[in-house]
């Protein structure tokens, strides 16, 4: 049974379908939330948030928007970063609208990320120069804007932009290799 | 398009995928994407990359108890029929109550961790209410403005002769019914709405109580009702409703 089929059953209120989705994807959702929040108990709360949101909104899930796993992970990242931000005091005017993350980062359904590609990206991320990796991780896993990262690291904004762009280009190439 | 502009946009695509662009920059990128296949395909790689990055942490099974907590905590029914529908205005009141609840939770926040959990639960609940509310409003509007919508007047029957109801039925959009001057249902009974389109009556759902003597229901079209002549009826039934009517008919009308 495909994920898409399960989401269709969710929309009809089928609790077995959400149990099946949970069994398939909870470990990835949990891992991502833990990486972002660095707390098991907060990550568990995110898992709960993600699956309850999926349950409530399955009817509005648009297959054209991406794979089901990608959708779950986008929700997980958004929810986890929301929590992270609630924990810290944000400088004024420095908000990345999270809905733009949700809108922009769902992979198209015809192109699923393979485990092998995820492995390659993981290795490429580990091989990045420290300053590039740090900037990118602050952006991706901690939801900081580029100016927040610049402030935090005491580095000019232009330098941070360059580091993030360079890191993204390297990682994008690693998808193909 | 100039090569310089293409290069400038191309350099922004990673940040676009990362959600780091301002609204204005996003519009600029999106306008360019419409005309540039190379950038569209490059952006596709960046979105794949975002997905891949979400998978870089090694999967970790959450504690077994979490599964029960998550699955046991799913409350909102996804199908309207024959579960009770929340009438149009009730969610607003409920949302207001939840907002007050948020305030109260903040006010009494002594134990930080617990208060935070309560607050989050409250916010999730509030989001659900708002979703329900806006869903109902959208549905009501789409019924009322549907090209195939027919108004149906329902007349009170038997011991509800003073009652009246207006129904708006669109075979493609659904049913909106508002009943007035309804007597309180007998103890342990509720009002259920039926659509009869030639075959057996089909439940449209339960009439939500909206203040004294007023009831409302807004639902998508139940399956099995043809586009032709339809009868709408309200009966009293046991709580939760039944698959076929058994109680006294209180209101009926056809069009």
CSV table of N, CA and C in Angstrom, one decimal, chain B residues 10-105:
chain,number,residue,atom,x,y,z
B,10,UNK,N,19.5,32.8,-10.3
B,10,UNK,CA,20.0,31.5,-10.1
B,10,UNK,C,20.8,31.4,-8.7
B,11,UNK,N,21.5,32.5,-8.4
B,11,UNK,CA,22.2,32.6,-7.1
B,11,UNK,C,21.3,32.6,-5.9
B,12,UNK,N,20.0,33.0,-6.1
B,12,UNK,CA,19.1,33.1,-5.0
B,12,UNK,C,18.3,31.8,-4.8
B,13,UNK,N,18.4,30.9,-5.6
B,13,UNK,CA,17.5,29.7,-5.6
B,13,UNK,C,17.6,28.9,-4.3
B,14,UNK,N,18.9,28.7,-3.9
B,14,UNK,CA,19.1,28.0,-2.6
B,14,UNK,C,18.5,28.7,-1.5
B,15,UNK,N,18.6,30.0,-1.4
B,15,UNK,CA,17.9,30.7,-0.3
B,15,UNK,C,16.4,30.7,-0.4
B,16,UNK,N,16.0,30.6,-1.7
B,16,UNK,CA,14.5,30.5,-1.9
B,16,UNK,C,14.0,29.2,-1.3
B,17,UNK,N,14.7,28.1,-1.6
B,17,UNK,CA,14.3,26.8,-1.0
B,17,UNK,C,14.4,26.8,0.5
B,18,UNK,N,15.4,27.5,1.0
B,18,UNK,CA,15.6,27.5,2.4
B,18,UNK,C,14.6,28.4,3.1
B,19,UNK,N,13.8,29.2,2.4
B,19,UNK,CA,12.8,30.1,3.0
B,19,UNK,C,13.5,31.4,3.5
B,20,UNK,N,14.6,31.8,2.9
B,20,UNK,CA,15.3,32.9,3.4
B,20,UNK,C,15.1,34.2,2.7
B,21,UNK,N,14.2,34.2,1.7
B,21,UNK,CA,14.0,35.4,0.9
B,21,UNK,C,12.9,36.2,1.4
B,22,UNK,N,12.9,37.5,1.2
B,22,UNK,CA,11.8,38.4,1.5
B,22,UNK,C,10.7,38.2,0.5
B,23,UNK,N,9.5,38.6,0.8
B,23,UNK,CA,8.3,38.4,0.0
B,23,UNK,C,8.6,39.0,-1.4
B,24,UNK,N,9.3,40.1,-1.5
B,24,UNK,CA,9.6,40.8,-2.7
B,24,UNK,C,10.6,40.0,-3.6
B,25,UNK,N,11.6,39.5,-2.9
B,25,UNK,CA,12.6,38.6,-3.6
B,25,UNK,C,11.9,37.3,-4.1
B,26,UNK,N,11.0,36.8,-3.3
B,26,UNK,CA,10.3,35.6,-3.7
B,26,UNK,C,9.5,35.8,-5.0
B,27,UNK,N,8.8,36.9,-5.0
B,27,UNK,CA,8.0,37.2,-6.2
B,27,UNK,C,8.9,37.4,-7.4
B,28,UNK,N,10.1,38.0,-7.2
B,28,UNK,CA,11.0,38.2,-8.3
B,28,UNK,C,11.5,36.8,-8.9
B,29,UNK,N,11.8,35.9,-7.9
B,29,UNK,CA,12.3,34.6,-8.3
B,29,UNK,C,11.1,33.9,-9.0
B,30,UNK,N,9.9,33.9,-8.5
B,30,UNK,CA,8.8,33.2,-9.1
B,30,UNK,C,8.5,33.7,-10.5
B,31,UNK,N,8.6,35.0,-10.7
B,31,UNK,CA,8.3,35.5,-12.0
B,31,UNK,C,9.3,35.0,-13.0
B,32,UNK,N,10.6,34.9,-12.6
B,32,UNK,CA,11.6,34.4,-13.4
B,32,UNK,C,11.5,32.9,-13.7
B,33,UNK,N,11.0,32.2,-12.7
B,33,UNK,CA,10.9,30.7,-12.9
B,33,UNK,C,9.9,30.4,-14.0
B,34,UNK,N,8.9,31.2,-14.1
B,34,UNK,CA,7.9,30.9,-15.2
B,34,UNK,C,8.5,30.9,-16.5
B,35,UNK,N,9.6,31.7,-16.7
B,35,UNK,CA,10.2,31.9,-18.0
B,35,UNK,C,11.5,31.1,-18.2
B,36,UNK,N,12.0,30.4,-17.2
B,36,UNK,CA,13.3,29.9,-17.2
B,36,UNK,C,13.3,28.4,-16.8
B,37,UNK,N,13.5,27.5,-17.8
B,37,UNK,CA,13.5,26.1,-17.5
B,37,UNK,C,14.7,25.7,-16.7
B,38,UNK,N,15.8,26.3,-17.0
B,38,UNK,CA,17.1,26.0,-16.3
B,38,UNK,C,16.9,26.2,-14.8
B,39,UNK,N,16.4,27.4,-14.4
B,39,UNK,CA,16.2,27.8,-13.0
B,39,UNK,C,15.2,26.9,-12.4
B,40,UNK,N,14.1,26.5,-13.1
B,40,UNK,CA,13.1,25.6,-12.6
B,40,UNK,C,13.7,24.3,-12.2
B,41,UNK,N,14.6,23.8,-13.1
B,41,UNK,CA,15.1,22.5,-12.8
B,41,UNK,C,16.2,22.6,-11.7
B,42,UNK,N,16.9,23.7,-11.6
B,42,UNK,CA,17.8,23.9,-10.5
B,42,UNK,C,17.1,24.0,-9.2
B,43,UNK,N,16.0,24.7,-9.2
B,43,UNK,CA,15.2,24.8,-7.9
B,43,UNK,C,14.7,23.5,-7.5
B,44,UNK,N,14.3,22.6,-8.5
B,44,UNK,CA,13.8,21.3,-8.1
B,44,UNK,C,14.9,20.5,-7.4
B,45,UNK,N,16.2,20.7,-7.8
B,45,UNK,CA,17.3,20.1,-7.1
B,45,UNK,C,17.4,20.6,-5.6
B,46,UNK,N,17.2,21.9,-5.5
B,46,UNK,CA,17.3,22.5,-4.2
B,46,UNK,C,16.2,22.0,-3.3
B,47,UNK,N,15.0,21.9,-3.8
B,47,UNK,CA,13.9,21.4,-3.0
B,47,UNK,C,14.2,19.9,-2.6
B,48,UNK,N,14.7,19.1,-3.5
B,48,UNK,CA,15.1,17.8,-3.2
B,48,UNK,C,16.2,17.8,-2.1
B,49,UNK,N,17.1,18.7,-2.2
B,49,UNK,CA,18.1,18.8,-1.2
B,49,UNK,C,17.5,19.1,0.2
B,50,UNK,N,16.5,20.0,0.2
B,50,UNK,CA,15.9,20.3,1.5
B,50,UNK,C,15.3,19.1,2.1
B,51,UNK,N,14.7,18.3,1.2
B,51,UNK,CA,14.1,17.0,1.7
B,51,UNK,C,15.2,16.1,2.2
B,52,UNK,N,16.3,16.0,1.4
B,52,UNK,CA,17.4,15.1,1.8
B,52,UNK,C,18.0,15.5,3.1
B,53,UNK,N,18.1,16.9,3.4
B,53,UNK,CA,18.7,17.3,4.6
B,53,UNK,C,17.8,16.9,5.8
B,54,UNK,N,16.5,16.9,5.6
B,54,UNK,CA,15.6,16.5,6.7
B,54,UNK,C,15.8,15.0,7.0
B,55,UNK,N,16.4,14.3,6.1
B,55,UNK,CA,16.7,12.9,6.3
B,55,UNK,C,18.1,12.6,6.8
B,56,UNK,N,18.9,13.6,7.0
B,56,UNK,CA,20.3,13.4,7.4
B,56,UNK,C,20.4,12.9,8.8
B,57,UNK,N,19.6,13.3,9.8
B,57,UNK,CA,19.7,12.6,11.1
B,57,UNK,C,19.3,11.1,10.9
B,58,UNK,N,20.1,10.2,11.5
B,58,UNK,CA,19.8,8.8,11.4
B,58,UNK,C,18.4,8.5,12.1
B,59,UNK,N,17.5,7.8,11.4
B,59,UNK,CA,16.2,7.5,12.1
B,59,UNK,C,16.4,6.9,13.5
B,60,UNK,N,15.6,7.4,14.4
B,60,UNK,CA,15.6,6.9,15.8
B,60,UNK,C,14.1,6.5,16.2
B,61,UNK,N,13.9,5.3,16.6
B,61,UNK,CA,12.6,4.9,17.0
B,61,UNK,C,12.2,5.6,18.2
B,62,UNK,N,11.1,6.3,18.2
B,62,UNK,CA,10.6,7.0,19.5
B,62,UNK,C,10.2,5.9,20.5
B,63,UNK,N,10.1,6.3,21.8
B,63,UNK,CA,9.6,5.3,22.8
B,63,UNK,C,8.3,4.7,22.4
B,64,UNK,N,8.1,3.4,22.7
B,64,UNK,CA,6.9,2.7,22.3
B,64,UNK,C,5.6,3.3,22.9
B,65,UNK,N,5.8,3.9,24.0
B,65,UNK,CA,4.6,4.6,24.7
B,65,UNK,C,4.0,5.7,23.8
B,66,UNK,N,4.9,6.3,23.1
B,66,UNK,CA,4.5,7.5,22.3
B,66,UNK,C,3.5,7.1,21.2
B,67,UNK,N,3.6,5.9,20.7
B,67,UNK,CA,2.7,5.5,19.6
B,67,UNK,C,1.2,5.6,20.2
B,68,UNK,N,1.1,5.0,21.4
B,68,UNK,CA,-0.3,5.0,22.0
B,68,UNK,C,-0.8,6.4,22.3
B,69,UNK,N,0.2,7.2,22.8
B,69,UNK,CA,-0.2,8.6,23.1
B,69,UNK,C,-0.7,9.4,21.8
B,70,UNK,N,0.1,9.2,20.8
B,70,UNK,CA,-0.2,9.9,19.5
B,70,UNK,C,-1.5,9.4,18.9
B,71,UNK,N,-1.6,8.1,18.8
B,71,UNK,CA,-2.8,7.5,18.1
B,71,UNK,C,-4.1,7.7,19.0
B,72,UNK,N,-3.9,7.6,20.3
B,72,UNK,CA,-5.0,7.7,21.2
B,72,UNK,C,-5.5,9.1,21.3
B,73,UNK,N,-4.6,10.1,21.0
B,73,UNK,CA,-4.9,11.5,21.1
B,73,UNK,C,-5.6,12.1,19.9
B,74,UNK,N,-5.9,11.3,18.9
B,74,UNK,CA,-6.5,11.8,17.7
B,74,UNK,C,-8.0,11.9,17.9
B,75,UNK,N,-8.5,13.1,18.0
B,75,UNK,CA,-9.9,13.2,18.4
B,75,UNK,C,-10.9,13.6,17.3
B,76,UNK,N,-10.5,14.5,16.4
B,76,UNK,CA,-11.5,15.1,15.5
B,76,UNK,C,-11.9,14.1,14.5
B,77,UNK,N,-13.2,13.8,14.4
B,77,UNK,CA,-13.7,12.9,13.3
B,77,UNK,C,-13.5,13.6,12.0
B,78,UNK,N,-13.1,12.8,11.0
B,78,UNK,CA,-12.8,13.4,9.7
B,78,UNK,C,-14.0,13.4,8.8
B,79,UNK,N,-14.9,12.5,9.1
B,79,UNK,CA,-16.1,12.4,8.2
B,79,UNK,C,-17.3,13.0,9.0
B,80,UNK,N,-18.1,13.8,8.3
B,80,UNK,CA,-19.2,14.5,9.0
B,80,UNK,C,-20.3,13.6,9.3
B,81,UNK,N,-20.5,12.5,8.7
B,81,UNK,CA,-21.7,11.8,8.8
B,81,UNK,C,-21.6,10.5,9.6
B,82,UNK,N,-22.3,10.1,10.6
B,82,UNK,CA,-23.4,10.9,11.1
B,82,UNK,C,-23.1,11.6,12.4
B,83,UNK,N,-21.8,12.0,12.5
B,83,UNK,CA,-21.4,12.7,13.7
B,83,UNK,C,-22.0,14.1,13.8
B,84,UNK,N,-22.2,14.7,15.0
B,84,UNK,CA,-22.8,16.0,15.1
B,84,UNK,C,-21.9,17.0,14.4
B,85,UNK,N,-22.6,18.0,13.8
B,85,UNK,CA,-21.8,19.1,13.1
B,85,UNK,C,-21.8,20.2,14.1
B,86,UNK,N,-20.8,21.0,14.0
B,86,UNK,CA,-20.7,22.2,14.9
B,86,UNK,C,-21.4,23.3,14.1
B,87,UNK,N,-22.4,23.9,14.6
B,87,UNK,CA,-23.1,25.0,13.9
B,87,UNK,C,-22.2,26.2,13.7
B,88,UNK,N,-22.6,27.0,12.8
B,88,UNK,CA,-21.8,28.1,12.3
B,88,UNK,C,-21.2,29.0,13.3
B,89,UNK,N,-22.0,29.4,14.3
B,89,UNK,CA,-21.5,30.5,15.2
B,89,UNK,C,-20.9,29.9,16.4
B,90,UNK,N,-21.2,28.6,16.7
B,90,UNK,CA,-20.7,28.0,17.9
B,90,UNK,C,-19.1,28.0,17.9
B,91,UNK,N,-18.5,27.7,16.8
B,91,UNK,CA,-17.0,27.6,16.9
B,91,UNK,C,-16.4,29.0,17.3
B,92,UNK,N,-17.1,30.1,16.9
B,92,UNK,CA,-16.5,31.4,17.2
B,92,UNK,C,-16.5,31.5,18.7
B,93,UNK,N,-17.7,31.2,19.3
B,93,UNK,CA,-17.8,31.3,20.8
B,93,UNK,C,-16.7,30.3,21.4
B,94,UNK,N,-16.6,29.2,20.8
B,94,UNK,CA,-15.7,28.2,21.4
B,94,UNK,C,-14.2,28.7,21.3
B,95,UNK,N,-13.9,29.3,20.1
B,95,UNK,CA,-12.6,29.9,19.9
B,95,UNK,C,-12.4,31.0,20.9
B,96,UNK,N,-13.4,31.8,21.1
B,96,UNK,CA,-13.2,32.9,22.1
B,96,UNK,C,-12.9,32.3,23.5
B,97,UNK,N,-13.7,31.2,23.8
B,97,UNK,CA,-13.5,30.6,25.1
B,97,UNK,C,-12.0,30.0,25.2
B,98,UNK,N,-11.5,29.5,24.1
B,98,UNK,CA,-10.2,28.9,24.1
B,98,UNK,C,-9.2,30.1,24.3
B,99,UNK,N,-9.4,31.2,23.6
B,99,UNK,CA,-8.5,32.3,23.8
B,99,UNK,C,-8.5,32.7,25.3
B,100,UNK,N,-9.7,32.8,25.9
B,100,UNK,CA,-9.7,33.1,27.3
B,100,UNK,C,-8.9,32.1,28.1
B,101,UNK,N,-9.1,30.8,27.6
B,101,UNK,CA,-8.3,29.7,28.3
B,101,UNK,C,-6.8,29.9,28.2
B,102,UNK,N,-6.4,30.4,27.0
B,102,UNK,CA,-4.9,30.7,26.9
B,102,UNK,C,-4.5,31.7,27.9
B,103,UNK,N,-5.3,32.8,28.0
B,103,UNK,CA,-5.0,33.9,28.9
B,103,UNK,C,-5.0,33.3,30.3
B,104,UNK,N,-6.0,32.5,30.7
B,104,UNK,CA,-6.0,32.0,32.0
B,104,UNK,C,-4.8,31.1,32.3
B,105,UNK,N,-4.5,30.3,31.3
B,105,UNK,CA,-3.3,29.4,31.4
B,105,UNK,C,-2.0,30.2,31.7
